[in-house]
Amino acid sequence: MHYIRLIIDCDFKSHRANPSCTMMSETALRDLNLLPKSERTNESSSKDILTKPYVEPRKNIVPLVEPPVKGTEDAHASADVAVAEVEYIESEKLEDLEDVENSLKVLLSGLESKEWVSLCETLNNVRRFSIYHKEALHDILDNVITLVVKALKNPRSAVCKTAIMTSADIFKAFGDLVVDSLDPMLVQLLLKSSQDKRFVCEAAEKALITLTISVSPVLLLPKLQPYLKHRNPRIRAKASLCVSRSVPQLGADGIKEYGIDKLIQIASSQLSDQLPESREAARALLLDLQTAYVKSPVLAPQQDIDIPVLPPSDQSEEDTSSSSCVQQAQPPPQVHYYSWDEFCESNLPKLSAQAVLRVTTTVTREGL
């Protein structure tokens, strides 16, 4: 077939130069008309192939997002429904349990559930027990707190926040009874209150405020003190805030009984902390301590004055009677209290005392 086309091309190119080529081209055209139709179609298609530019065949492109497998859409739909079912209900709006006995039986197993929606529901049941039936949790309180701490470590934010709200309701219900199991829960709340997710931070801060109100400061302050020296500055800051909120709960007499000298040392150590939040908490604590000290100051050490007394052999009866009258006539010893400045200087290093007095004096002058 190719030789016929070449002959035709030769005819068109050289028919003027060589007239004899015209007869050959006519013969070639006659032979072409005599070809079957199928061969002529193949000829035209081959001609099209030669005349059309070459286009590289398109390769198969794999999409970045794979099409959903059968059943995946239903799974996503159920997940969306599950997310909608998890709500952060305030304590005042939680309703009582419908079946207290059965809910108590499955409480611990529900807290160990790996299904996070079920875990959130069980945590809310713990909150309901704490509000309406706290006596039912007395025997299993330690186990419940352990599992709540585990939920606090859960990477899913919904579980974490629900566990934080559960911690706050436990503090309200049981108060000082949680002190023995408080350490692991306290460190998690301090961590959560200093992380990046804002709604988790806010919930943790509310739980810490509830803790300082619900637990006695005498029991809580020793738990908080180790975190004032934590290597994480954010944890130190949150612990300082808790201390500054807890100390005023003692009152003036309670502060004096606990040891105002210890509390001043704690506050002065936080004045030079890295974060401004810690320093601000220390300033607030120092002002509370100063106010309490003014109401109940500390006695200064008394200086004993030795009064010489003559031996009985060298005294006559008249001298004895006169000396006794003189002793009775002596005024009572004067009671001397430390001023705030004197008290700080006697219980702190010089530089720390100056920093404390600078804070309290400046604020006092501003108030005046």
Coordinates of C-alpha atoms in Angstrom, one line a residue:
M1 CA 0.0 0.0 0.0
H2 CA 2.9 2.3 0.7
Y3 CA 4.3 2.0 -2.8
I4 CA 1.1 3.3 -4.3
R5 CA 1.2 6.4 -2.1
L6 CA 4.8 7.0 -3.0
I7 CA 4.0 6.8 -6.7
I8 CA 1.2 9.3 -6.3
D9 CA 3.5 11.7 -4.4
C10 CA 6.1 11.3 -7.2
D11 CA 3.4 12.1 -9.7
F12 CA 2.4 15.4 -8.1
K13 CA 6.0 16.4 -7.6
S14 CA 7.4 15.6 -11.0
H15 CA 4.7 15.5 -13.5
R16 CA 5.8 18.8 -14.9
A17 CA 9.4 17.7 -15.1
N18 CA 8.6 14.4 -16.7
P19 CA 5.4 14.1 -18.7
S20 CA 5.8 10.3 -18.9
C21 CA 5.2 10.2 -15.2
T22 CA 1.6 11.3 -15.9
M23 CA 0.7 8.0 -17.5
M24 CA 2.2 6.1 -14.6
S25 CA 0.2 8.1 -12.1
E26 CA -3.0 7.5 -14.0
T27 CA -2.3 3.8 -13.9
A28 CA -1.6 3.9 -10.2
L29 CA -4.9 5.7 -9.6
R30 CA -6.8 3.1 -11.6
D31 CA -5.2 0.3 -9.6
L32 CA -6.1 2.2 -6.3
N33 CA -9.8 2.4 -7.4
L34 CA -9.7 -1.4 -8.0
L35 CA -8.6 -2.1 -4.3
P36 CA -11.2 -3.5 -1.9
K37 CA -12.8 -1.0 0.5
S38 CA -11.2 -2.5 3.6
E39 CA -7.7 -2.0 2.2
R40 CA -8.5 1.6 1.2
T41 CA -9.8 2.2 4.8
N42 CA -6.6 0.9 6.2
E43 CA -4.7 3.1 3.9
S44 CA -6.5 6.2 5.0
S45 CA -6.1 5.3 8.7
S46 CA -2.4 4.7 8.2
K47 CA -2.1 8.0 6.4
D48 CA -3.9 9.7 9.4
I49 CA -1.4 8.0 11.8
L50 CA 1.5 9.4 9.8
T51 CA 0.2 12.9 9.5
K52 CA -1.1 13.3 13.1
P53 CA 1.4 14.4 15.8
Y54 CA 2.4 11.9 18.4
V55 CA 0.7 12.2 21.7
E56 CA 2.0 10.3 24.7
P57 CA -0.6 8.0 26.2
R58 CA -2.1 9.2 29.5
K59 CA -0.9 7.3 32.5
N60 CA -3.2 6.1 35.3
I61 CA -3.4 8.8 38.1
V62 CA -4.1 7.5 41.6
P63 CA -6.2 10.0 43.6
L64 CA -4.8 11.3 46.9
V65 CA -8.0 10.5 48.6
E66 CA -9.2 7.0 48.0
P67 CA -12.8 6.5 47.2
P68 CA -14.8 5.2 50.2
V69 CA -14.9 1.4 50.6
K70 CA -18.3 -0.1 50.9
G71 CA -19.5 0.4 54.5
T72 CA -17.0 3.3 55.2
E73 CA -19.7 6.0 54.7
D74 CA -21.9 4.3 57.3
A75 CA -18.9 4.2 59.7
H76 CA -18.3 7.9 59.2
A77 CA -21.9 8.7 59.7
S78 CA -22.0 6.7 63.0
A79 CA -18.8 8.5 64.2
D80 CA -20.5 11.9 63.5
V81 CA -23.5 10.7 65.5
A82 CA -21.2 9.6 68.3
V83 CA -19.5 13.0 68.4
A84 CA -22.9 14.7 68.7
E85 CA -23.8 12.4 71.6
V86 CA -20.8 13.5 73.8
E87 CA -21.8 16.7 75.6
Y88 CA -20.0 18.7 78.3
I89 CA -22.8 19.0 80.8
E90 CA -22.4 21.4 83.7
S91 CA -22.8 19.8 87.2
E92 CA -25.9 21.8 87.9
K93 CA -27.6 20.4 84.8
L94 CA -26.7 16.7 85.4
E95 CA -29.8 14.6 86.1
D96 CA -29.9 11.7 88.5
L97 CA -29.3 8.1 87.5
E98 CA -32.3 6.1 86.5
D99 CA -31.0 2.8 87.8
V100 CA -28.5 3.4 90.6
E101 CA -27.8 -0.3 91.5
N102 CA -27.0 -1.5 88.0
S103 CA -25.1 1.6 87.1
L104 CA -22.9 1.0 90.2
K105 CA -22.2 -2.6 89.2
V106 CA -20.9 -1.6 85.7
L107 CA -19.2 1.6 86.8
L108 CA -15.6 0.3 87.1
S109 CA -15.8 -1.8 84.0
G110 CA -17.2 1.2 82.1
L111 CA -14.3 3.3 83.2
E112 CA -12.0 0.7 81.7
S113 CA -13.8 0.7 78.3
K114 CA -11.7 1.3 75.2
E115 CA -14.7 2.8 73.4
W116 CA -14.4 6.5 74.1
V117 CA -18.1 7.4 73.8
S118 CA -18.9 4.7 76.4
L119 CA -16.1 6.0 78.6
C120 CA -17.4 9.5 78.5
E121 CA -20.8 8.3 79.5
T122 CA -19.4 6.4 82.4
L123 CA -17.4 9.4 83.6
N124 CA -20.6 11.4 83.6
N125 CA -22.2 8.6 85.7
V126 CA -19.3 9.0 88.2
R127 CA -20.3 12.7 88.3
R128 CA -23.9 11.8 88.9
F129 CA -22.9 9.4 91.8
S130 CA -20.7 12.2 93.3
I131 CA -23.6 14.6 93.2
Y132 CA -26.6 12.4 94.2
H133 CA -25.2 9.2 95.7
K134 CA -21.7 9.9 97.0
E135 CA -22.1 7.4 99.8
A136 CA -22.2 4.6 97.1
L137 CA -18.7 5.5 96.0
H138 CA -17.0 5.4 99.4
D139 CA -15.9 1.8 99.2
I140 CA -14.5 2.1 95.6
L141 CA -13.4 5.7 95.7
D142 CA -9.7 4.8 95.3
N143 CA -10.3 2.6 92.3
V144 CA -12.5 5.3 90.7
I145 CA -9.9 8.0 91.2
T146 CA -7.2 5.7 89.6
L147 CA -9.3 5.1 86.5
V148 CA -10.3 8.8 86.3
V149 CA -6.5 9.6 86.3
K150 CA -6.1 7.1 83.4
A151 CA -8.9 9.0 81.5
L152 CA -7.1 12.3 82.2
K153 CA -4.1 10.9 80.2
N154 CA -6.3 9.9 77.3
P155 CA -5.2 11.7 74.1
R156 CA -8.8 12.3 73.0
S157 CA -9.8 15.7 74.1
A158 CA -13.4 14.8 74.7
V159 CA -12.4 12.1 77.2
C160 CA -9.8 14.3 78.8
K161 CA -12.2 17.2 79.4
T162 CA -14.9 15.0 80.7
A163 CA -12.4 13.4 83.2
I164 CA -11.4 16.9 84.3
M165 CA -15.0 17.8 85.0
T166 CA -15.4 14.5 86.9
S167 CA -12.4 15.4 89.0
A168 CA -14.0 18.7 90.0
D169 CA -17.2 16.9 91.1
I170 CA -15.2 14.4 93.1
F171 CA -13.5 17.3 94.9
K172 CA -16.8 18.9 95.7
A173 CA -18.3 15.7 97.0
F174 CA -15.5 14.2 99.0
G175 CA -13.2 17.1 100.0
D176 CA -10.4 16.0 102.4
L177 CA -11.2 12.3 101.7
V178 CA -9.3 12.5 98.4
V179 CA -6.0 13.7 99.9
D180 CA -4.5 10.3 100.1
S181 CA -5.1 9.6 96.4
L182 CA -4.6 13.2 95.2
D183 CA -1.0 13.2 93.9
P184 CA -1.5 11.5 90.5
M185 CA -4.6 13.5 89.9
L186 CA -3.0 16.8 90.9
V187 CA -0.1 16.5 88.6
Q188 CA -2.3 15.7 85.7
L189 CA -4.5 18.7 86.4
L190 CA -1.5 20.9 86.6
L191 CA -0.3 19.6 83.3
K192 CA -3.6 20.0 81.6
S193 CA -4.0 23.5 82.9
S194 CA -0.7 24.5 81.2
Q195 CA -1.1 22.9 77.8
D196 CA -2.1 24.5 74.5
K197 CA -5.7 23.4 74.0
R198 CA -7.7 26.3 75.4
F199 CA -10.9 24.5 76.3
V200 CA -9.0 21.8 78.2
C201 CA -6.9 24.4 80.0
E202 CA -10.0 26.3 81.1
A203 CA -11.6 23.1 82.5
A204 CA -8.5 22.2 84.3
E205 CA -8.1 25.6 85.9
K206 CA -11.7 25.4 87.1
A207 CA -11.0 22.0 88.6
L208 CA -8.0 23.4 90.4
I209 CA -10.0 26.3 91.8
T210 CA -12.6 23.8 93.1
L211 CA -9.8 21.8 94.7
T212 CA -8.4 24.8 96.6
I213 CA -11.9 25.6 97.9
S214 CA -13.0 22.0 98.7
V215 CA -9.8 20.6 100.4
S216 CA -8.5 21.9 103.7
P217 CA -5.4 24.2 103.1
V218 CA -3.6 22.4 105.9
L219 CA -3.8 19.2 103.9
L220 CA -3.5 20.7 100.5
L221 CA -0.5 23.0 100.9
P222 CA 2.0 20.1 101.6
K223 CA 0.8 18.5 98.4
L224 CA 1.4 21.6 96.4
Q225 CA 4.8 22.6 97.7
P226 CA 6.8 20.1 95.7
Y227 CA 5.4 21.5 92.4
L228 CA 6.6 24.9 93.3
K229 CA 10.1 23.6 92.4
H230 CA 9.1 21.6 89.4
R231 CA 11.4 21.9 86.4
N232 CA 8.5 22.8 84.1
P233 CA 7.9 26.6 84.7
R234 CA 4.2 26.3 83.7
I235 CA 3.5 23.8 86.3
R236 CA 5.3 26.0 88.9
A237 CA 3.1 28.8 87.8
K238 CA -0.1 26.8 88.2
A239 CA 1.0 25.5 91.6
S240 CA 1.8 29.1 92.7
L241 CA -1.7 30.1 91.8
C242 CA -3.2 27.2 93.8
V243 CA -1.1 28.2 96.8
S244 CA -2.1 31.8 96.6
R245 CA -5.8 30.7 96.5
S246 CA -5.5 28.2 99.3
V247 CA -3.7 30.2 101.9
P248 CA -6.5 32.8 102.4
Q249 CA -8.8 29.9 103.3
L250 CA -6.7 29.5 106.5
G251 CA -7.7 32.9 107.9
A252 CA -5.4 35.1 110.1
D253 CA -5.2 32.7 113.0
G254 CA -4.8 29.7 110.7
I255 CA -1.9 31.3 108.9
K256 CA -0.2 32.1 112.1
E257 CA -0.8 28.5 113.3
Y258 CA 0.4 27.0 110.1
G259 CA 3.6 29.1 110.2
I260 CA 3.6 32.5 108.5
D261 CA 7.4 32.4 108.4
K262 CA 7.2 29.3 106.1
L263 CA 4.6 30.9 103.9
I264 CA 6.7 34.0 103.5
Q265 CA 9.7 31.9 102.4
I266 CA 7.5 30.1 99.8
A267 CA 6.2 33.4 98.4
S268 CA 9.6 35.1 98.3
S269 CA 11.1 32.1 96.3
Q270 CA 8.4 32.6 93.7
L271 CA 9.1 36.3 93.2
S272 CA 12.1 35.6 91.1
D273 CA 10.4 32.8 89.0
Q274 CA 10.7 32.7 85.2
L275 CA 7.0 33.2 84.4
P276 CA 5.1 36.4 85.2
E277 CA 2.1 34.2 86.3
S278 CA 4.2 32.8 89.2
R279 CA 5.5 36.2 90.2
E280 CA 2.0 37.7 90.2
A281 CA 0.7 34.8 92.4
A282 CA 3.6 35.4 94.8
R283 CA 2.7 39.1 95.1
A284 CA -0.9 38.3 95.8
L285 CA 0.2 35.8 98.5
L286 CA 2.5 38.3 100.1
L287 CA -0.2 40.9 100.4
D288 CA -2.5 38.4 102.0
L289 CA 0.2 37.4 104.4
Q290 CA 0.9 41.0 105.3
T291 CA -2.8 41.6 106.0
A292 CA -3.0 38.5 108.2
Y293 CA 0.2 39.6 110.0
V294 CA -1.2 43.0 110.9
K295 CA -4.2 41.3 112.5
S296 CA -2.1 38.8 114.4
P297 CA 1.5 40.0 114.7
V298 CA 4.3 37.9 116.2
L299 CA 5.9 38.6 119.5
A300 CA 9.5 39.7 119.5
P301 CA 11.8 37.7 121.9
Q302 CA 11.7 39.1 125.4
Q303 CA 14.9 40.3 127.0
D304 CA 15.1 39.0 130.5
I305 CA 16.2 41.7 133.1
D306 CA 17.9 40.3 136.1
I307 CA 17.1 42.1 139.3
P308 CA 19.7 41.5 142.0
V309 CA 18.4 40.1 145.2
L310 CA 20.4 40.2 148.4
P311 CA 20.9 37.1 150.4
P312 CA 18.4 36.6 153.3
S313 CA 21.1 36.7 155.9
D314 CA 22.2 40.2 154.9
Q315 CA 18.6 41.5 154.9
S316 CA 16.7 42.7 157.9
E317 CA 13.0 42.4 158.1
E318 CA 12.5 46.0 157.3
D319 CA 14.7 45.7 154.2
T320 CA 12.8 42.6 153.1
S321 CA 9.5 44.3 153.4
S322 CA 10.7 47.4 151.6
S323 CA 12.2 45.4 148.8
S324 CA 9.0 43.5 148.3
C325 CA 7.2 46.8 148.1
V326 CA 9.6 48.0 145.5
Q327 CA 9.2 44.9 143.4
Q328 CA 5.4 45.2 143.5
A329 CA 5.7 48.8 142.4
Q330 CA 7.7 47.9 139.3
P331 CA 5.8 48.3 136.0
P332 CA 5.0 45.1 134.0
P333 CA 7.5 44.4 131.3
Q334 CA 6.6 45.9 127.9
V335 CA 5.4 43.5 125.2
H336 CA 7.1 44.1 121.9
Y337 CA 5.8 42.9 118.6
Y338 CA 7.8 42.6 115.4
S339 CA 6.8 45.1 112.8
W340 CA 6.2 43.6 109.3
D341 CA 9.6 44.9 108.1
E342 CA 11.3 43.4 111.2
F343 CA 9.6 40.1 110.8
C344 CA 10.6 39.8 107.1
E345 CA 14.2 40.7 107.8
S346 CA 14.4 38.2 110.7
N347 CA 13.1 35.3 108.6
L348 CA 14.5 35.9 105.1
P349 CA 17.9 36.5 103.6
K350 CA 18.7 40.2 103.1
L351 CA 18.0 40.3 99.3
S352 CA 14.8 38.3 99.6
A353 CA 13.6 40.5 102.5
Q354 CA 14.2 43.6 100.4
A355 CA 12.3 42.1 97.4
V356 CA 9.3 41.3 99.7
L357 CA 9.3 44.7 101.3
R358 CA 9.5 46.4 97.9
V359 CA 6.4 44.6 96.8
T360 CA 4.3 45.1 100.0
T361 CA 5.5 48.7 100.6
T362 CA 4.8 49.8 97.0
V363 CA 1.3 48.3 97.1
T364 CA 0.6 49.9 100.4
R365 CA 1.7 53.3 99.2
E366 CA -0.5 52.9 96.1
G367 CA -3.4 52.0 98.3
L368 CA -2.9 55.1 100.4

